Amino acid sequence: MRFKERNKKNLTLFIFFLTISSGSCVEASSRSHISKSKIIPAEVSFYEQVLPSLAGKSVVLVTNPSGIGRHPEKILKEFKDKKVKIKHLIGLEHGFLGLEEDFSKSPVTMDETFQLPIYHIYKVKNSEIPAILKGADAIVFDVVDMGMRCYTYLSVLKRLMDNLPDPNTKFILLDHPNPALYLGARGEGIQKKFLNFAGEFPSLFFTGMTLGEAAAFYNGEYLGGKVKLDIISPENLKRGFDWDREGIPWSTPSPNLPMLDSARNYLGLVLLEGVNVSVGRGTQAPFVYFGAPWMNEPEDIISELNEDSKGDYYYQSVFFKPVFGPFKGEICRGLRLTVVNRKYDPIRMAYNLTSIMKKKYKDFKWRQYADGSHNIDFLWGTEKFRESVDAGKTYEEFKASYAESESSTNRLIQKYLIY
């Protein structure tokens, strides 16, 4: 009898480990090693072909660790070897090293690595930008974008293109794929009264374009083609790419998007920044955790949320304590979002999540500025997201209200698509 029980136990353990091993193989096959990637980053062509053509020239450099900025020593060596002078740097939202949570309080600081001035465009008046760019033979722009109007790197791109003082200045942009490219142009355009640094580019909420395509679109549709735009494209990139299977490494553009999972979740959870919750900034899992001290018994809404997800993602309850941002130092109850379908609908997810939270929690509030305006309206671009949730409209009703805008925008941008 003991022998049979022992054999039964051994068989159970064997099946368990076989299952684990099989699962591991499946998981491993879904994510390729970088060495197997057929996509050659734009920086390869930049260093081999473009940089040598700039010998004797002066450039303004815009980058961070999501681009060539992750290897400043290489920049210093290669630019020096090719006799290309860096006039100064342009600072993006999270600083040259991508480590800063808050905006710089000064319009210009001295970068310690390059020993050069770094101008923080969000602290500089548009009228002052031409003087900053004056004398440059080229602008070199290299960052990973999220493919969303509310991501501030797109606003920096627009401001620089708007304010080039010399029509002969080259604008060299190293292009990258982005996590939202599969969506196409989605959402609404932004109304004039909601224009802000995190919503300045004339696109829908999701641009439907890479940064290079967005630059070509803006140049063609708004600037009459006056910018001498040189887009350096990744080789072999196709629009239907799968980030994991293509072996494309994730390069962190911000301390709040350390992993590709955070970036995928960000596509939808960024809209929760318009609500009185923490979206995990200042935790070990930004844009994976979200919640608030008042979000008691989050398990109560998990079943409804998971059923609504249609298997594209799921939620689990979690505790967390942010070290900065909303509810700094407070214990928050909330949820953890795991995306399963890498091509999910983030607008649907955000809309239904917000609607269910509002229905469940009496302490739910739309985040407001001192003048009474709503943060969510500046994020989305109109009052429609907030007003539709408040009116109890379904996602399908909400989506139908801007469907024609999506169709016309996707037709408009077609001629600017590279991949």
Short mmCIF file of C-alpha atoms in Angstrom, two decimals:
data_model
loop_
_atom_site.label_atom_id
_atom_site.label_comp_id
_atom_site.label_asym_id
_atom_site.label_seq_id
_atom_site.Cartn_x
_atom_site.Cartn_y
_atom_site.Cartn_z
CA MET A 1 0.00 0.00 0.00
CA ARG A 2 2.81 2.38 0.90
CA PHE A 3 4.57 1.47 -2.34
CA LYS A 4 1.47 2.37 -4.38
CA GLU A 5 1.03 5.63 -2.49
CA ARG A 6 4.70 6.49 -3.00
CA ASN A 7 4.41 5.73 -6.72
CA LYS A 8 1.26 7.81 -6.95
CA LYS A 9 3.02 10.70 -5.21
CA ASN A 10 6.02 10.39 -7.52
CA LEU A 11 3.76 10.35 -10.56
CA THR A 12 1.99 13.47 -9.33
CA LEU A 13 5.34 15.24 -8.82
CA PHE A 14 6.49 14.14 -12.28
CA ILE A 15 3.34 15.52 -13.92
CA PHE A 16 3.72 18.76 -11.93
CA PHE A 17 7.34 19.31 -13.02
CA LEU A 18 6.48 18.30 -16.60
CA THR A 19 3.73 20.90 -16.61
CA ILE A 20 6.08 23.56 -15.22
CA SER A 21 8.72 22.65 -17.80
CA SER A 22 6.22 22.78 -20.64
CA GLY A 23 4.93 26.12 -19.43
CA SER A 24 8.48 27.45 -19.28
CA CYS A 25 9.14 26.37 -22.85
CA VAL A 26 5.99 28.08 -24.05
CA GLU A 27 6.90 31.24 -22.17
CA ALA A 28 10.47 31.17 -23.47
CA SER A 29 9.33 30.75 -27.06
CA SER A 30 7.08 33.82 -26.80
CA ARG A 31 10.03 36.14 -26.09
CA SER A 32 13.02 36.12 -28.41
CA HIS A 33 16.59 36.93 -27.51
CA ILE A 34 17.92 40.24 -28.80
CA SER A 35 20.54 38.34 -30.83
CA LYS A 36 17.76 36.82 -32.94
CA SER A 37 16.13 40.12 -33.79
CA LYS A 38 16.05 41.07 -37.48
CA ILE A 39 15.25 44.69 -36.63
CA ILE A 40 18.36 46.85 -36.79
CA PRO A 41 18.03 50.00 -34.63
CA ALA A 42 18.33 53.42 -36.25
CA GLU A 43 21.41 54.24 -34.19
CA VAL A 44 23.46 51.75 -36.25
CA SER A 45 22.87 53.76 -39.42
CA PHE A 46 23.29 56.98 -37.49
CA TYR A 47 26.78 56.18 -36.23
CA GLU A 48 27.94 54.47 -39.43
CA GLN A 49 26.51 56.82 -42.08
CA VAL A 50 24.83 59.94 -40.72
CA LEU A 51 27.32 61.11 -38.08
CA PRO A 52 30.32 61.07 -40.48
CA SER A 53 28.33 63.34 -42.83
CA LEU A 54 28.16 65.93 -40.04
CA ALA A 55 31.95 66.34 -39.77
CA GLY A 56 32.84 69.93 -38.95
CA LYS A 57 29.22 70.74 -38.07
CA SER A 58 27.58 71.89 -34.84
CA VAL A 59 24.55 70.02 -33.45
CA VAL A 60 21.99 70.32 -30.67
CA LEU A 61 21.38 66.93 -29.06
CA VAL A 62 18.02 65.71 -27.74
CA THR A 63 18.17 62.25 -26.17
CA ASN A 64 17.99 60.17 -22.99
CA PRO A 65 18.61 56.50 -22.07
CA SER A 66 15.77 55.35 -24.34
CA GLY A 67 17.98 56.43 -27.28
CA ILE A 68 21.69 56.89 -27.81
CA GLY A 69 21.76 58.73 -24.48
CA ARG A 70 22.03 55.41 -22.66
CA HIS A 71 25.70 55.35 -23.67
CA PRO A 72 27.02 58.92 -23.16
CA GLU A 73 30.64 57.75 -23.36
CA LYS A 74 30.03 56.50 -26.89
CA ILE A 75 28.43 59.81 -27.86
CA LEU A 76 31.43 61.74 -26.57
CA LYS A 77 33.92 59.46 -28.34
CA GLU A 78 32.10 59.10 -31.67
CA PHE A 79 31.21 62.78 -31.99
CA LYS A 80 34.78 63.76 -31.17
CA ASP A 81 36.25 61.20 -33.61
CA LYS A 82 33.94 62.43 -36.38
CA LYS A 83 34.73 66.07 -35.52
CA VAL A 84 31.09 66.89 -34.74
CA LYS A 85 30.58 69.56 -32.09
CA ILE A 86 27.71 69.31 -29.61
CA LYS A 87 26.56 72.89 -29.08
CA HIS A 88 24.34 72.01 -26.12
CA LEU A 89 21.61 69.62 -24.98
CA ILE A 90 17.83 69.81 -24.84
CA GLY A 91 16.31 68.44 -21.65
CA LEU A 92 13.28 66.17 -21.78
CA GLU A 93 10.83 65.71 -18.92
CA HIS A 94 12.88 63.19 -16.92
CA GLY A 95 16.33 64.65 -17.48
CA PHE A 96 19.26 63.51 -19.61
CA LEU A 97 19.71 60.29 -17.60
CA GLY A 98 15.97 59.63 -17.42
CA LEU A 99 16.06 59.50 -13.62
CA GLU A 100 14.22 62.66 -12.57
CA GLU A 101 10.62 62.37 -11.40
CA ASP A 102 9.92 66.10 -11.36
CA PHE A 103 10.52 68.76 -13.98
CA SER A 104 13.65 70.85 -13.59
CA LYS A 105 12.93 74.06 -11.70
CA SER A 106 15.43 75.96 -13.84
CA PRO A 107 15.22 76.62 -17.60
CA VAL A 108 18.92 75.78 -18.02
CA THR A 109 21.34 73.66 -16.01
CA MET A 110 24.84 72.32 -16.56
CA ASP A 111 25.06 68.65 -17.51
CA GLU A 112 27.80 66.92 -15.51
CA THR A 113 28.57 64.23 -18.10
CA PHE A 114 28.96 66.52 -21.11
CA GLN A 115 29.88 69.70 -19.26
CA LEU A 116 27.42 71.50 -21.52
CA PRO A 117 24.28 73.57 -20.90
CA ILE A 118 21.05 71.57 -21.01
CA TYR A 119 17.95 73.63 -21.86
CA HIS A 120 14.66 72.41 -20.41
CA ILE A 121 12.15 73.29 -23.11
CA TYR A 122 9.13 73.02 -20.80
CA LYS A 123 10.60 75.89 -18.74
CA VAL A 124 11.48 78.02 -21.77
CA LYS A 125 9.08 80.34 -23.60
CA ASN A 126 8.48 79.45 -27.25
CA SER A 127 9.81 82.88 -28.21
CA GLU A 128 13.15 81.96 -26.59
CA ILE A 129 13.65 78.64 -28.41
CA PRO A 130 15.01 80.12 -31.69
CA ALA A 131 17.90 81.70 -29.77
CA ILE A 132 18.69 78.32 -28.19
CA LEU A 133 18.76 76.60 -31.59
CA LYS A 134 20.55 79.41 -33.41
CA GLY A 135 23.86 78.42 -34.95
CA ALA A 136 23.17 74.70 -35.02
CA ASP A 137 23.68 72.93 -38.35
CA ALA A 138 21.52 70.04 -37.17
CA ILE A 139 19.19 68.91 -34.41
CA VAL A 140 19.69 65.24 -33.46
CA PHE A 141 16.54 63.85 -31.81
CA ASP A 142 16.52 60.31 -30.40
CA VAL A 143 14.03 59.07 -27.79
CA VAL A 144 11.46 56.29 -27.50
CA ASP A 145 7.92 57.62 -27.69
CA MET A 146 4.68 56.04 -26.44
CA GLY A 147 2.62 56.92 -29.51
CA MET A 148 0.30 59.09 -27.40
CA ARG A 149 -0.48 62.80 -27.45
CA CYS A 150 -0.21 63.02 -23.65
CA TYR A 151 3.40 61.83 -23.66
CA THR A 152 5.47 64.99 -23.42
CA TYR A 153 8.29 63.99 -25.78
CA LEU A 154 5.89 64.64 -28.64
CA SER A 155 5.33 68.19 -27.37
CA VAL A 156 9.11 68.76 -27.27
CA LEU A 157 9.35 67.57 -30.88
CA LYS A 158 6.62 69.98 -31.96
CA ARG A 159 8.14 72.97 -30.14
CA LEU A 160 11.56 72.41 -31.69
CA MET A 161 10.11 71.99 -35.20
CA ASP A 162 7.99 75.12 -34.75
CA ASN A 163 10.93 77.27 -33.71
CA LEU A 164 13.85 76.38 -35.98
CA PRO A 165 15.40 79.79 -36.77
CA ASP A 166 17.27 78.64 -39.89
CA PRO A 167 15.44 76.76 -42.68
CA ASN A 168 18.74 75.10 -43.61
CA THR A 169 19.08 73.40 -40.22
CA LYS A 170 18.69 69.64 -40.57
CA PHE A 171 16.32 67.89 -38.20
CA ILE A 172 17.69 64.35 -37.81
CA LEU A 173 15.30 62.00 -36.02
CA LEU A 174 16.23 58.43 -35.06
CA ASP A 175 12.97 56.51 -35.20
CA HIS A 176 11.72 53.69 -32.95
CA PRO A 177 8.68 51.43 -32.69
CA ASN A 178 6.27 52.28 -29.87
CA PRO A 179 3.93 50.12 -27.75
CA ALA A 180 0.75 51.74 -29.14
CA LEU A 181 1.49 51.34 -32.85
CA TYR A 182 -0.95 48.42 -33.26
CA LEU A 183 -3.89 50.65 -32.33
CA GLY A 184 -3.78 53.11 -35.22
CA ALA A 185 -5.07 56.63 -34.58
CA ARG A 186 -7.60 56.36 -31.74
CA GLY A 187 -9.63 58.67 -29.52
CA GLU A 188 -10.39 62.35 -29.95
CA GLY A 189 -8.42 65.42 -30.97
CA ILE A 190 -7.67 68.07 -28.36
CA GLN A 191 -9.76 71.20 -28.01
CA LYS A 192 -7.90 74.49 -27.90
CA LYS A 193 -8.88 75.23 -24.30
CA PHE A 194 -7.22 72.00 -23.14
CA LEU A 195 -3.86 72.50 -24.84
CA ASN A 196 -1.02 71.87 -22.39
CA PHE A 197 2.53 70.51 -22.33
CA ALA A 198 1.13 66.98 -21.96
CA GLY A 199 -1.24 67.55 -24.85
CA GLU A 200 0.02 69.91 -27.51
CA PHE A 201 0.51 67.83 -30.63
CA PRO A 202 -2.38 67.99 -33.15
CA SER A 203 -3.36 64.33 -33.10
CA LEU A 204 -5.90 61.99 -31.58
CA PHE A 205 -5.19 60.56 -28.11
CA PHE A 206 -3.25 57.74 -29.80
CA THR A 207 -1.31 59.13 -32.75
CA GLY A 208 -1.21 55.89 -34.77
CA MET A 209 2.34 56.82 -35.79
CA THR A 210 5.95 56.38 -34.80
CA LEU A 211 7.73 59.55 -33.74
CA GLY A 212 9.31 59.79 -37.19
CA GLU A 213 5.95 59.43 -38.91
CA ALA A 214 4.45 62.01 -36.53
CA ALA A 215 7.25 64.44 -37.41
CA ALA A 216 6.63 63.91 -41.14
CA PHE A 217 2.87 64.37 -40.60
CA TYR A 218 3.34 67.61 -38.64
CA ASN A 219 5.86 68.94 -41.14
CA GLY A 220 3.58 68.18 -44.07
CA GLU A 221 0.20 69.19 -42.64
CA TYR A 222 1.14 72.14 -40.41
CA LEU A 223 4.54 73.51 -41.43
CA GLY A 224 4.26 73.32 -45.21
CA GLY A 225 7.27 70.99 -45.37
CA LYS A 226 9.65 73.76 -44.33
CA VAL A 227 11.68 71.57 -41.94
CA LYS A 228 14.56 69.64 -43.55
CA LEU A 229 13.55 66.39 -41.91
CA ASP A 230 15.84 63.36 -42.08
CA ILE A 231 14.18 60.28 -40.52
CA ILE A 232 16.58 57.43 -39.74
CA SER A 233 14.42 54.30 -39.68
CA PRO A 234 15.08 50.95 -37.99
CA GLU A 235 15.76 48.37 -40.70
CA ASN A 236 13.21 45.57 -41.22
CA LEU A 237 10.58 47.12 -38.94
CA LYS A 238 7.03 46.32 -40.06
CA ARG A 239 3.84 47.73 -38.64
CA GLY A 240 2.49 44.40 -37.42
CA PHE A 241 5.57 43.60 -35.34
CA ASP A 242 5.38 41.69 -32.07
CA TRP A 243 7.64 43.39 -29.53
CA ASP A 244 8.56 40.19 -27.68
CA ARG A 245 8.87 37.79 -30.60
CA GLU A 246 10.94 40.28 -32.59
CA GLY A 247 13.49 40.43 -29.74
CA ILE A 248 13.25 44.22 -29.43
CA PRO A 249 14.73 45.30 -26.08
CA TRP A 250 12.79 47.80 -23.97
CA SER A 251 14.78 50.98 -23.34
CA THR A 252 13.41 52.91 -20.35
CA PRO A 253 12.28 56.44 -21.34
CA SER A 254 11.14 57.39 -17.82
CA PRO A 255 11.46 56.16 -14.22
CA ASN A 256 7.75 55.38 -14.39
CA LEU A 257 8.06 53.01 -17.35
CA PRO A 258 10.88 50.68 -16.28
CA MET A 259 9.47 47.62 -18.03
CA LEU A 260 7.54 46.86 -21.20
CA ASP A 261 4.66 45.66 -19.00
CA SER A 262 4.46 49.13 -17.42
CA ALA A 263 4.46 50.71 -20.87
CA ARG A 264 1.64 48.46 -22.12
CA ASN A 265 -0.43 49.18 -19.00
CA TYR A 266 0.31 52.91 -19.31
CA LEU A 267 -1.68 53.04 -22.56
CA GLY A 268 -4.88 52.75 -20.53
CA LEU A 269 -3.98 53.46 -16.91
CA VAL A 270 -2.62 56.92 -17.75
CA LEU A 271 -6.24 58.07 -17.87
CA LEU A 272 -6.54 57.21 -14.16
CA GLU A 273 -4.26 60.19 -13.54
CA GLY A 274 -7.47 62.16 -13.94
CA VAL A 275 -8.93 60.40 -10.87
CA ASN A 276 -8.03 60.72 -7.17
CA VAL A 277 -5.94 57.55 -7.12
CA SER A 278 -2.24 56.67 -7.30
CA VAL A 279 -1.19 54.93 -10.50
CA GLY A 280 1.81 53.41 -8.78
CA ARG A 281 4.28 56.25 -9.29
CA GLY A 282 6.79 55.95 -6.47
CA THR A 283 6.29 52.19 -6.07
CA GLN A 284 8.13 49.14 -7.38
CA ALA A 285 5.41 48.74 -10.03
CA PRO A 286 4.37 52.05 -11.64
CA PHE A 287 1.40 51.69 -13.98
CA VAL A 288 0.94 48.14 -12.74
CA TYR A 289 -0.41 49.01 -9.29
CA PHE A 290 -3.17 51.57 -8.82
CA GLY A 291 -5.40 52.47 -5.89
CA ALA A 292 -5.91 54.75 -2.87
CA PRO A 293 -6.32 54.56 0.92
CA TRP A 294 -10.10 54.84 0.39
CA MET A 295 -10.27 51.94 -2.08
CA ASN A 296 -11.39 49.40 0.54
CA GLU A 297 -12.27 45.80 -0.36
CA PRO A 298 -11.00 46.01 -3.96
CA GLU A 299 -11.84 42.30 -4.31
CA ASP A 300 -15.48 43.39 -4.59
CA ILE A 301 -14.93 44.74 -8.09
CA ILE A 302 -12.38 42.19 -9.35
CA SER A 303 -14.97 39.68 -10.60
CA GLU A 304 -16.86 42.34 -12.56
CA LEU A 305 -13.65 43.79 -14.00
CA ASN A 306 -12.22 40.42 -14.95
CA GLU A 307 -15.45 39.37 -16.60
CA ASP A 308 -15.53 42.65 -18.52
CA SER A 309 -11.91 42.13 -19.69
CA LYS A 310 -12.90 39.34 -22.12
CA GLY A 311 -9.67 37.58 -21.25
CA ASP A 312 -7.44 40.43 -22.50
CA TYR A 313 -6.17 41.32 -19.00
CA TYR A 314 -6.93 40.60 -15.37
CA TYR A 315 -6.79 42.28 -11.96
CA GLN A 316 -5.56 41.16 -8.53
CA SER A 317 -5.83 42.99 -5.20
CA VAL A 318 -2.68 44.59 -3.81
CA PHE A 319 -1.29 46.82 -1.05
CA PHE A 320 1.34 49.48 -1.79
CA LYS A 321 2.88 52.62 -0.30
CA PRO A 322 4.11 55.31 -2.74
CA VAL A 323 7.32 57.17 -1.86
CA PHE A 324 6.25 60.16 -3.97
CA GLY A 325 3.23 61.38 -5.87
CA PRO A 326 -0.40 61.06 -4.73
CA PHE A 327 -0.77 59.46 -1.27
CA LYS A 328 2.96 59.63 -0.61
CA GLY A 329 3.80 57.55 2.49
CA GLU A 330 0.23 56.23 2.85
CA ILE A 331 -0.82 52.60 2.63
CA CYS A 332 -3.04 52.17 -0.40
CA ARG A 333 -5.45 49.38 -1.24
CA GLY A 334 -5.87 48.74 -4.92
CA LEU A 335 -5.42 46.51 -7.90
CA ARG A 336 -2.62 45.12 -10.00
CA LEU A 337 -3.22 45.02 -13.77
CA THR A 338 -1.75 42.21 -15.88
CA VAL A 339 -2.21 42.47 -19.65
CA VAL A 340 -2.53 39.09 -21.39
CA ASN A 341 -3.51 40.15 -24.91
CA ARG A 342 -0.68 42.43 -26.05
CA LYS A 343 -3.07 44.04 -28.54
CA TYR A 344 -5.84 44.92 -26.11
CA ASP A 345 -8.07 48.02 -26.30
CA PRO A 346 -6.68 50.41 -23.64
CA ILE A 347 -9.44 53.00 -24.10
CA ARG A 348 -12.13 50.39 -23.46
CA MET A 349 -10.20 49.14 -20.43
CA ALA A 350 -9.76 52.64 -18.97
CA TYR A 351 -13.36 53.68 -19.63
CA ASN A 352 -14.97 50.59 -18.10
CA LEU A 353 -12.53 50.51 -15.17
CA THR A 354 -13.27 54.15 -14.36
CA SER A 355 -17.03 53.60 -14.68
CA ILE A 356 -17.00 50.59 -12.35
CA MET A 357 -14.81 52.38 -9.77
CA LYS A 358 -17.12 55.42 -9.81
CA LYS A 359 -20.16 53.19 -9.31
CA LYS A 360 -18.56 51.24 -6.44
CA TYR A 361 -16.74 53.90 -4.41
CA LYS A 362 -18.36 56.97 -2.84
CA ASP A 363 -14.90 58.55 -2.41
CA PHE A 364 -14.17 58.40 -6.14
CA LYS A 365 -13.55 61.90 -7.51
CA TRP A 366 -12.31 63.45 -10.72
CA ARG A 367 -9.02 65.18 -10.00
CA GLN A 368 -9.40 68.98 -10.30
CA TYR A 369 -7.05 71.92 -10.60
CA ALA A 370 -7.36 75.03 -8.42
CA ASP A 371 -9.54 76.76 -11.03
CA GLY A 372 -12.05 73.89 -11.01
CA SER A 373 -11.04 72.42 -14.37
CA HIS A 374 -10.59 68.67 -14.62
CA ASN A 375 -7.29 66.90 -15.19
CA ILE A 376 -8.97 64.16 -17.24
CA ASP A 377 -10.23 66.71 -19.80
CA PHE A 378 -6.65 67.87 -20.44
CA LEU A 379 -5.51 64.26 -20.80
CA TRP A 380 -8.30 63.10 -23.11
CA GLY A 381 -8.59 66.41 -24.95
CA THR A 382 -12.31 67.09 -24.43
CA GLU A 383 -14.90 66.79 -21.62
CA LYS A 384 -16.46 63.78 -23.34
CA PHE A 385 -14.67 60.98 -21.43
CA ARG A 386 -15.64 62.43 -18.04
CA GLU A 387 -19.16 63.42 -19.06
CA SER A 388 -19.86 60.03 -20.62
CA VAL A 389 -18.76 58.20 -17.47
CA ASP A 390 -20.86 60.55 -15.32
CA ALA A 391 -23.88 59.97 -17.58
CA GLY A 392 -23.53 56.19 -17.24
CA LYS A 393 -22.99 55.68 -20.98
CA THR A 394 -21.60 52.37 -22.18
CA TYR A 395 -18.20 52.21 -23.81
CA GLU A 396 -19.87 51.47 -27.14
CA GLU A 397 -21.94 54.68 -26.86
CA PHE A 398 -18.85 56.67 -25.90
CA LYS A 399 -16.78 55.23 -28.75
CA ALA A 400 -19.50 55.91 -31.31
CA SER A 401 -19.33 59.63 -30.47
CA TYR A 402 -15.84 59.98 -32.00
CA ALA A 403 -15.79 57.09 -34.51
CA GLU A 404 -15.92 59.37 -37.56
CA SER A 405 -12.96 61.39 -36.29
CA GLU A 406 -10.94 58.19 -35.97
CA SER A 407 -11.81 57.10 -39.51
CA SER A 408 -10.96 60.44 -41.10
CA THR A 409 -7.70 60.77 -39.14
CA ASN A 410 -6.53 57.29 -40.11
CA ARG A 411 -7.16 58.17 -43.75
CA LEU A 412 -5.27 61.45 -43.37
CA ILE A 413 -2.10 59.96 -41.85
CA GLN A 414 -1.80 57.11 -44.38
CA LYS A 415 0.54 58.99 -46.69
CA TYR A 416 2.98 59.64 -43.83
CA LEU A 417 3.30 56.02 -42.67
CA ILE A 418 6.74 54.55 -43.25
CA TYR A 419 6.32 51.01 -41.95
#
